[in-house]
DNA sequence: CCGTATCCCGGAAGATACTG
DNA sequence: CAGTATCTTCCGGGATACGG
């Protein structure tokens, strides 16, 4: 592991916040401008919004799903939001929409390689939350008691 | 590209999303209920919202920052939103707020170990976006041409 | 069945003034 | 300096009805 010109904190054997990585990211994130103008923040905003993460995980888990399947599996989502989210994810290359001109119409969605790759990232993140959220929730109650 | 220590394959050869991992997560994510009731979705919503990611990255990069520093560095954030975001992140144990009762008042923020750990996750995600967003943006233009 | 078109509302978030 | 209080604006997102 490379040593930066700055002392690195260590958590669980992992070097935290490798400065090189950080600089690479900060060089690209446009802090001056919000999502529509800063591409990175824009991509992230769309891929991590209220429903998109769930959709990606769902397609990662089930491989191929129809519009109605997704609607049924993701409780509470409206057809409008599902449609919009799917469109965003398709535009950014996370999934593919395939139409079968049958009667009745059939449309299938599945992740692209990029989508699968991203799905793994999200899965890692979810796993992290899963591993830490007991303490987080416990902490919340403690904070509530104090306040 | 970095190889994970997990039994997951990568893009190109593309095995998807380790089923075991998936099942572990899906067992915990409460698909019936939205964020305030499903703890995982709630934690994620707060930690990945419009400003929080930036704040965490900023503190991962700079170690310790004062309120005003954060406000200056994160262009466009209002004192109100900064305050709210910081409070959320403190409540969930991502950062620590330290008050120095001087005149004028000084308040410092820095990440907890949990926050640093999470920061690395976010950094990975940002790195992923950084590596892929050229093709994503390119794709968007192509899609625009067609539509 | 797969969405789109509308209408509508509540909450997220900006601007600004103010206080300990 | 470090926020809070307030007001307003805006739009994400829900419900629903309809069209291809």
Short mmCIF file of C-alpha atoms (C1' of nucleotides) in Angstrom, two decimals:
data_model
loop_
_atom_site.label_atom_id
_atom_site.label_comp_id
_atom_site.label_asym_id
_atom_site.label_seq_id
_atom_site.Cartn_x
_atom_site.Cartn_y
_atom_site.Cartn_z
CA UNK A 1 0.00 0.00 0.00
CA UNK A 2 1.28 3.40 -0.90
CA UNK A 3 2.14 5.87 1.77
CA UNK A 4 0.84 9.33 1.18
CA UNK A 5 2.35 12.53 2.46
CA UNK A 6 -0.28 12.51 5.12
CA UNK A 7 -0.91 10.25 8.08
CA UNK A 8 -3.58 7.71 7.33
CA UNK A 9 -6.05 6.64 9.90
CA UNK A 10 -6.70 2.95 10.14
CA UNK A 11 -9.97 1.21 10.77
CA UNK A 12 -10.17 -2.53 10.99
CA UNK A 13 -6.91 -2.97 9.14
CA UNK A 14 -8.05 -0.80 6.26
CA UNK A 15 -6.40 2.45 5.50
CA UNK A 16 -9.04 5.09 5.56
CA UNK A 17 -9.41 7.68 2.93
CA UNK A 18 -6.44 7.02 0.76
CA UNK A 19 -5.49 10.50 -0.28
CA UNK A 20 -4.67 9.50 -3.83
CA UNK A 21 -8.12 8.04 -4.34
CA UNK A 22 -9.61 11.09 -2.75
CA UNK A 23 -7.78 13.48 -4.97
CA UNK A 24 -8.79 11.53 -8.04
CA UNK A 25 -12.42 11.86 -7.05
CA UNK A 26 -12.27 15.45 -5.92
CA UNK A 27 -10.62 16.37 -9.18
CA UNK A 28 -13.68 15.13 -11.02
CA UNK A 29 -16.49 16.13 -8.73
CA UNK A 30 -17.55 19.62 -9.64
CA UNK A 31 -18.22 21.17 -6.27
CA UNK A 32 -19.17 24.44 -7.86
CA UNK A 33 -22.17 23.01 -9.59
CA UNK A 34 -25.11 20.82 -8.68
CA UNK A 35 -26.13 17.49 -10.29
CA UNK A 36 -27.41 18.50 -13.73
CA UNK A 37 -24.08 20.20 -14.42
CA UNK A 38 -21.68 17.98 -12.48
CA UNK A 39 -21.92 14.62 -14.28
CA UNK A 40 -20.75 12.49 -11.37
CA UNK A 41 -23.24 13.93 -8.95
CA UNK A 42 -25.89 13.67 -11.62
CA UNK A 43 -25.26 10.01 -12.35
CA UNK A 44 -25.17 9.21 -8.66
CA UNK A 45 -28.34 11.15 -7.95
CA UNK A 46 -30.25 9.18 -10.57
CA UNK A 47 -28.76 5.80 -9.71
CA UNK A 48 -29.26 6.15 -5.98
CA UNK A 49 -32.60 7.88 -5.83
CA UNK A 50 -35.60 6.64 -3.90
CA UNK A 51 -36.43 3.69 -6.18
CA UNK A 52 -33.48 3.07 -8.51
CA UNK A 53 -31.33 1.22 -6.00
CA UNK A 54 -34.17 -1.15 -5.27
CA UNK A 55 -34.82 -1.71 -8.96
CA UNK A 56 -31.18 -2.50 -9.63
CA UNK A 57 -30.96 -4.90 -6.71
CA UNK A 58 -34.19 -6.53 -7.82
CA UNK A 59 -32.90 -7.07 -11.34
CA UNK A 60 -29.58 -8.27 -10.01
CA UNK A 61 -31.39 -10.85 -7.97
CA UNK A 62 -33.96 -11.94 -10.54
CA UNK A 63 -32.09 -11.49 -13.80
CA UNK A 64 -35.08 -10.65 -15.95
CA UNK A 65 -38.31 -9.02 -14.90
CA UNK A 66 -41.33 -7.55 -16.62
CA UNK A 67 -42.77 -4.16 -15.80
CA UNK A 68 -45.60 -5.73 -13.85
CA UNK A 69 -43.22 -7.99 -11.94
CA UNK A 70 -41.19 -5.04 -10.78
CA UNK A 71 -44.32 -3.17 -9.83
CA UNK A 72 -45.52 -6.10 -7.75
CA UNK A 73 -42.17 -6.79 -6.11
CA UNK A 74 -41.41 -3.21 -5.21
CA UNK A 75 -44.27 -2.41 -2.92
CA UNK A 76 -45.54 1.11 -3.01
CA UNK A 77 -44.04 2.26 -6.28
CA UNK A 78 -46.40 3.95 -8.70
CA UNK A 79 -46.37 3.07 -12.40
CA UNK A 80 -45.24 6.60 -13.12
CA UNK A 81 -42.17 6.49 -10.89
CA UNK A 82 -41.29 2.99 -12.02
CA UNK A 83 -41.44 4.16 -15.60
CA UNK A 84 -39.32 7.23 -14.97
CA UNK A 85 -36.72 5.35 -12.96
CA UNK A 86 -36.44 2.61 -15.57
CA UNK A 87 -36.00 5.22 -18.27
CA UNK A 88 -33.18 6.92 -16.38
CA UNK A 89 -31.44 3.63 -15.74
CA UNK A 90 -31.80 2.68 -19.39
CA UNK A 91 -30.46 6.05 -20.55
CA UNK A 92 -27.40 5.67 -18.37
CA UNK A 93 -26.78 2.15 -19.57
CA UNK A 94 -27.61 0.23 -16.42
CA UNK A 95 -30.35 -1.86 -17.96
CA UNK A 96 -31.88 -2.96 -21.23
CA UNK A 97 -35.52 -2.79 -22.16
CA UNK A 98 -36.76 -5.45 -24.55
CA UNK A 99 -40.16 -5.31 -26.18
CA UNK A 100 -41.89 -8.45 -27.44
CA UNK A 101 -44.68 -7.35 -29.76
CA UNK A 102 -47.08 -10.02 -28.65
CA UNK A 103 -50.67 -9.68 -27.60
CA UNK A 104 -50.84 -8.79 -24.85
CA UNK A 105 -47.65 -6.79 -24.95
CA UNK A 106 -44.63 -8.13 -23.10
CA UNK A 107 -41.68 -6.01 -22.00
CA UNK A 108 -38.66 -7.33 -20.18
CA UNK A 109 -35.91 -5.59 -18.28
CA UNK A 110 -32.50 -6.89 -17.41
CA UNK A 111 -29.20 -5.43 -16.26
CA UNK A 112 -26.34 -4.71 -18.63
CA UNK A 113 -22.82 -5.68 -17.65
CA UNK A 114 -22.39 -2.17 -16.38
CA UNK A 115 -25.58 -2.53 -14.41
CA UNK A 116 -24.41 -5.79 -12.91
CA UNK A 117 -21.12 -4.25 -11.96
CA UNK A 118 -22.89 -1.35 -10.33
CA UNK A 119 -25.29 -3.72 -8.64
CA UNK A 120 -22.35 -5.32 -6.87
CA UNK A 121 -21.25 -1.93 -5.61
CA UNK A 122 -24.71 -1.26 -4.26
CA UNK A 123 -24.79 -4.70 -2.74
CA UNK A 124 -21.56 -3.98 -0.91
CA UNK A 125 -23.03 -0.77 0.38
CA UNK A 126 -26.20 -2.50 1.50
CA UNK A 127 -24.14 -5.14 3.21
CA UNK A 128 -22.23 -2.46 5.05
CA UNK A 129 -25.46 -0.89 6.25
CA UNK A 130 -26.81 -4.29 7.18
CA UNK A 131 -23.75 -5.00 9.30
CA UNK A 132 -23.78 -1.64 11.03
CA UNK A 133 -27.39 -0.71 11.40
CA UNK A 134 -28.00 -2.49 14.72
CA UNK A 135 -25.57 -0.12 16.42
CA UNK A 136 -26.94 2.79 14.44
CA UNK A 137 -30.48 2.13 15.56
CA UNK A 138 -29.35 1.50 19.12
CA UNK A 139 -27.53 4.82 19.00
CA UNK A 140 -30.62 6.62 17.77
CA UNK A 141 -32.60 5.54 20.81
CA UNK A 142 -29.81 6.67 23.11
CA UNK A 143 -29.72 10.05 21.40
CA UNK A 144 -33.48 10.30 21.71
CA UNK A 145 -33.27 9.67 25.46
CA UNK A 146 -30.79 12.48 25.94
CA UNK A 147 -32.71 14.95 23.83
CA UNK B 1 -9.22 -2.91 -11.74
CA UNK B 2 -9.19 -4.05 -8.17
CA UNK B 3 -10.15 -7.62 -7.52
CA UNK B 4 -12.50 -8.22 -4.63
CA UNK B 5 -11.68 -10.85 -2.06
CA UNK B 6 -15.19 -12.18 -2.46
CA UNK B 7 -16.44 -14.98 -4.64
CA UNK B 8 -17.92 -12.59 -7.10
CA UNK B 9 -16.91 -12.31 -10.68
CA UNK B 10 -16.39 -9.08 -12.48
CA UNK B 11 -17.73 -7.44 -15.57
CA UNK B 12 -16.98 -8.79 -19.01
CA UNK B 13 -17.00 -12.35 -17.73
CA UNK B 14 -19.87 -11.10 -15.66
CA UNK B 15 -21.31 -13.46 -13.17
CA UNK B 16 -23.81 -11.40 -11.36
CA UNK B 17 -24.31 -10.59 -7.79
CA UNK B 18 -23.56 -13.39 -5.44
CA UNK B 19 -26.90 -14.92 -4.51
CA UNK B 20 -25.90 -15.49 -0.90
CA UNK B 21 -25.13 -11.83 -0.41
CA UNK B 22 -28.36 -10.95 -2.16
CA UNK B 23 -30.47 -13.13 0.04
CA UNK B 24 -28.84 -11.73 3.15
CA UNK B 25 -29.74 -8.22 2.08
CA UNK B 26 -33.23 -8.98 0.84
CA UNK B 27 -33.95 -10.70 4.14
CA UNK B 28 -33.29 -7.43 5.91
CA UNK B 29 -34.67 -4.86 3.53
CA UNK B 30 -38.30 -4.35 4.30
CA UNK B 31 -39.84 -4.02 0.88
CA UNK B 32 -43.29 -3.56 2.34
CA UNK B 33 -42.41 -0.31 4.01
CA UNK B 34 -40.70 2.92 3.03
CA UNK B 35 -37.64 4.54 4.69
CA UNK B 36 -38.94 5.72 8.05
CA UNK B 37 -40.10 2.18 8.84
CA UNK B 38 -37.47 0.11 7.06
CA UNK B 39 -34.25 0.95 8.95
CA UNK B 40 -31.87 0.03 6.15
CA UNK B 41 -33.59 2.20 3.59
CA UNK B 42 -33.86 4.94 6.18
CA UNK B 43 -30.17 4.92 7.03
CA UNK B 44 -29.24 4.86 3.38
CA UNK B 45 -31.64 7.65 2.51
CA UNK B 46 -30.07 9.92 5.12
CA UNK B 47 -26.47 8.96 4.40
CA UNK B 48 -26.76 9.27 0.64
CA UNK B 49 -29.00 12.28 0.33
CA UNK B 50 -28.20 15.36 -1.67
CA UNK B 51 -25.52 16.76 0.66
CA UNK B 52 -24.51 14.03 3.10
CA UNK B 53 -22.28 12.13 0.73
CA UNK B 54 -20.35 15.29 -0.04
CA UNK B 55 -20.02 16.13 3.63
CA UNK B 56 -18.69 12.68 4.46
CA UNK B 57 -16.19 12.75 1.61
CA UNK B 58 -15.13 16.23 2.64
CA UNK B 59 -14.48 15.16 6.22
CA UNK B 60 -12.75 12.02 5.02
CA UNK B 61 -10.41 14.19 3.02
CA UNK B 62 -9.83 16.96 5.53
CA UNK B 63 -10.08 15.13 8.85
CA UNK B 64 -11.46 18.03 10.86
CA UNK B 65 -13.54 20.91 9.65
CA UNK B 66 -15.51 23.70 11.22
CA UNK B 67 -19.05 24.59 10.25
CA UNK B 68 -17.90 27.54 8.22
CA UNK B 69 -15.22 25.51 6.47
CA UNK B 70 -17.79 22.99 5.31
CA UNK B 71 -20.09 25.77 4.19
CA UNK B 72 -17.31 27.35 2.16
CA UNK B 73 -16.06 24.11 0.65
CA UNK B 74 -19.46 22.75 -0.31
CA UNK B 75 -20.62 25.36 -2.72
CA UNK B 76 -24.31 26.05 -2.78
CA UNK B 77 -25.31 24.51 0.52
CA UNK B 78 -27.39 26.68 2.81
CA UNK B 79 -26.64 26.89 6.53
CA UNK B 80 -29.97 25.25 7.19
CA UNK B 81 -29.34 22.18 5.06
CA UNK B 82 -25.79 21.87 6.33
CA UNK B 83 -27.05 21.96 9.89
CA UNK B 84 -29.75 19.36 9.25
CA UNK B 85 -27.42 17.03 7.39
CA UNK B 86 -24.76 17.27 10.07
CA UNK B 87 -27.35 16.51 12.72
CA UNK B 88 -28.51 13.40 10.88
CA UNK B 89 -24.98 12.17 10.39
CA UNK B 90 -24.21 12.78 14.04
CA UNK B 91 -27.35 10.97 15.16
CA UNK B 92 -26.44 7.94 13.11
CA UNK B 93 -22.90 7.92 14.41
CA UNK B 94 -21.03 8.94 11.28
CA UNK B 95 -19.45 12.02 12.78
CA UNK B 96 -18.70 13.79 16.03
CA UNK B 97 -19.48 17.39 16.83
CA UNK B 98 -17.13 19.11 19.25
CA UNK B 99 -17.83 22.49 20.76
CA UNK B 100 -15.05 24.72 22.03
CA UNK B 101 -16.62 27.38 24.24
CA UNK B 102 -14.35 30.13 23.12
CA UNK B 103 -15.19 33.58 21.93
CA UNK B 104 -16.02 33.52 19.18
CA UNK B 105 -17.51 30.06 19.32
CA UNK B 106 -15.65 27.24 17.60
CA UNK B 107 -17.25 23.97 16.55
CA UNK B 108 -15.42 21.15 14.86
CA UNK B 109 -16.66 18.12 13.00
CA UNK B 110 -14.80 14.92 12.29
CA UNK B 111 -15.69 11.40 11.22
CA UNK B 112 -16.04 8.55 13.67
CA UNK B 113 -14.46 5.19 12.83
CA UNK B 114 -17.83 4.16 11.49
CA UNK B 115 -17.92 7.30 9.41
CA UNK B 116 -14.47 6.63 8.04
CA UNK B 117 -15.43 3.10 7.19
CA UNK B 118 -18.52 4.33 5.40
CA UNK B 119 -16.49 7.01 3.69
CA UNK B 120 -14.41 4.31 2.06
CA UNK B 121 -17.56 2.66 0.74
CA UNK B 122 -18.68 5.94 -0.73
CA UNK B 123 -15.26 6.52 -2.15
CA UNK B 124 -15.39 3.16 -3.90
CA UNK B 125 -18.74 4.07 -5.32
CA UNK B 126 -17.51 7.45 -6.50
CA UNK B 127 -14.52 5.77 -8.04
CA UNK B 128 -16.80 3.41 -9.91
CA UNK B 129 -18.80 6.31 -11.25
CA UNK B 130 -15.62 8.16 -12.12
CA UNK B 131 -14.36 5.18 -14.12
CA UNK B 132 -17.63 4.64 -15.95
CA UNK B 133 -19.09 8.05 -16.45
CA UNK B 134 -17.33 8.82 -19.73
CA UNK B 135 -19.21 6.00 -21.42
CA UNK B 136 -22.37 6.95 -19.58
CA UNK B 137 -22.23 10.52 -20.79
CA UNK B 138 -21.32 9.40 -24.29
CA UNK B 139 -24.32 7.09 -24.22
CA UNK B 140 -26.61 9.88 -23.14
CA UNK B 141 -25.77 11.93 -26.19
CA UNK B 142 -26.36 8.95 -28.43
CA UNK B 143 -29.73 8.37 -26.82
CA UNK B 144 -30.57 12.03 -27.26
CA UNK B 145 -29.79 11.82 -30.96
CA UNK B 146 -32.18 8.94 -31.44
CA UNK B 147 -34.97 10.49 -29.43
"C1'" DC C 1 -50.30 -5.62 -20.34
"C1'" DC C 2 -47.33 -1.50 -20.47
"C1'" DG C 3 -47.09 2.33 -19.76
"C1'" DT C 4 -48.36 7.90 -20.37
"C1'" DA C 5 -51.09 12.07 -19.10
"C1'" DT C 6 -53.07 14.82 -15.43
"C1'" DC C 7 -53.86 16.64 -11.31
"C1'" DC C 8 -52.39 17.52 -6.87
"C1'" DC C 9 -50.09 17.72 -2.48
"C1'" DG C 10 -46.44 17.53 1.13
"C1'" DG C 11 -42.07 17.89 2.08
"C1'" DA C 12 -37.27 19.13 0.55
"C1'" DA C 13 -34.59 22.76 0.11
"C1'" DG C 14 -33.26 27.89 -1.07
"C1'" DA C 15 -32.98 32.85 0.72
"C1'" DT C 16 -32.62 35.71 4.29
"C1'" DA C 17 -32.79 37.74 8.79
"C1'" DC C 18 -31.77 37.05 13.27
"C1'" DT C 19 -29.68 35.31 17.99
"C1'" DG C 20 -26.44 33.23 21.65
"C1'" DC D 1 -18.89 32.06 14.49
"C1'" DA D 2 -22.41 28.72 14.44
"C1'" DG D 3 -26.23 28.00 13.80
"C1'" DT D 4 -31.93 28.70 14.18
"C1'" DA D 5 -36.40 30.73 12.58
"C1'" DT D 6 -39.32 31.84 9.05
"C1'" DC D 7 -41.13 32.25 4.68
"C1'" DT D 8 -41.54 30.71 0.15
"C1'" DT D 9 -40.73 28.17 -3.73
"C1'" DC D 10 -40.41 24.09 -6.20
"C1'" DC D 11 -40.71 19.57 -7.66
"C1'" DG D 12 -40.51 14.66 -6.35
"C1'" DG D 13 -43.69 11.68 -6.14
"C1'" DG D 14 -48.62 9.69 -5.13
"C1'" DA D 15 -53.35 8.61 -7.11
"C1'" DT D 16 -55.90 7.85 -10.83
"C1'" DA D 17 -57.77 7.57 -15.44
"C1'" DC D 18 -56.93 6.73 -19.82
"C1'" DG D 19 -54.44 5.16 -24.42
"C1'" DG D 20 -51.68 1.90 -27.45
#
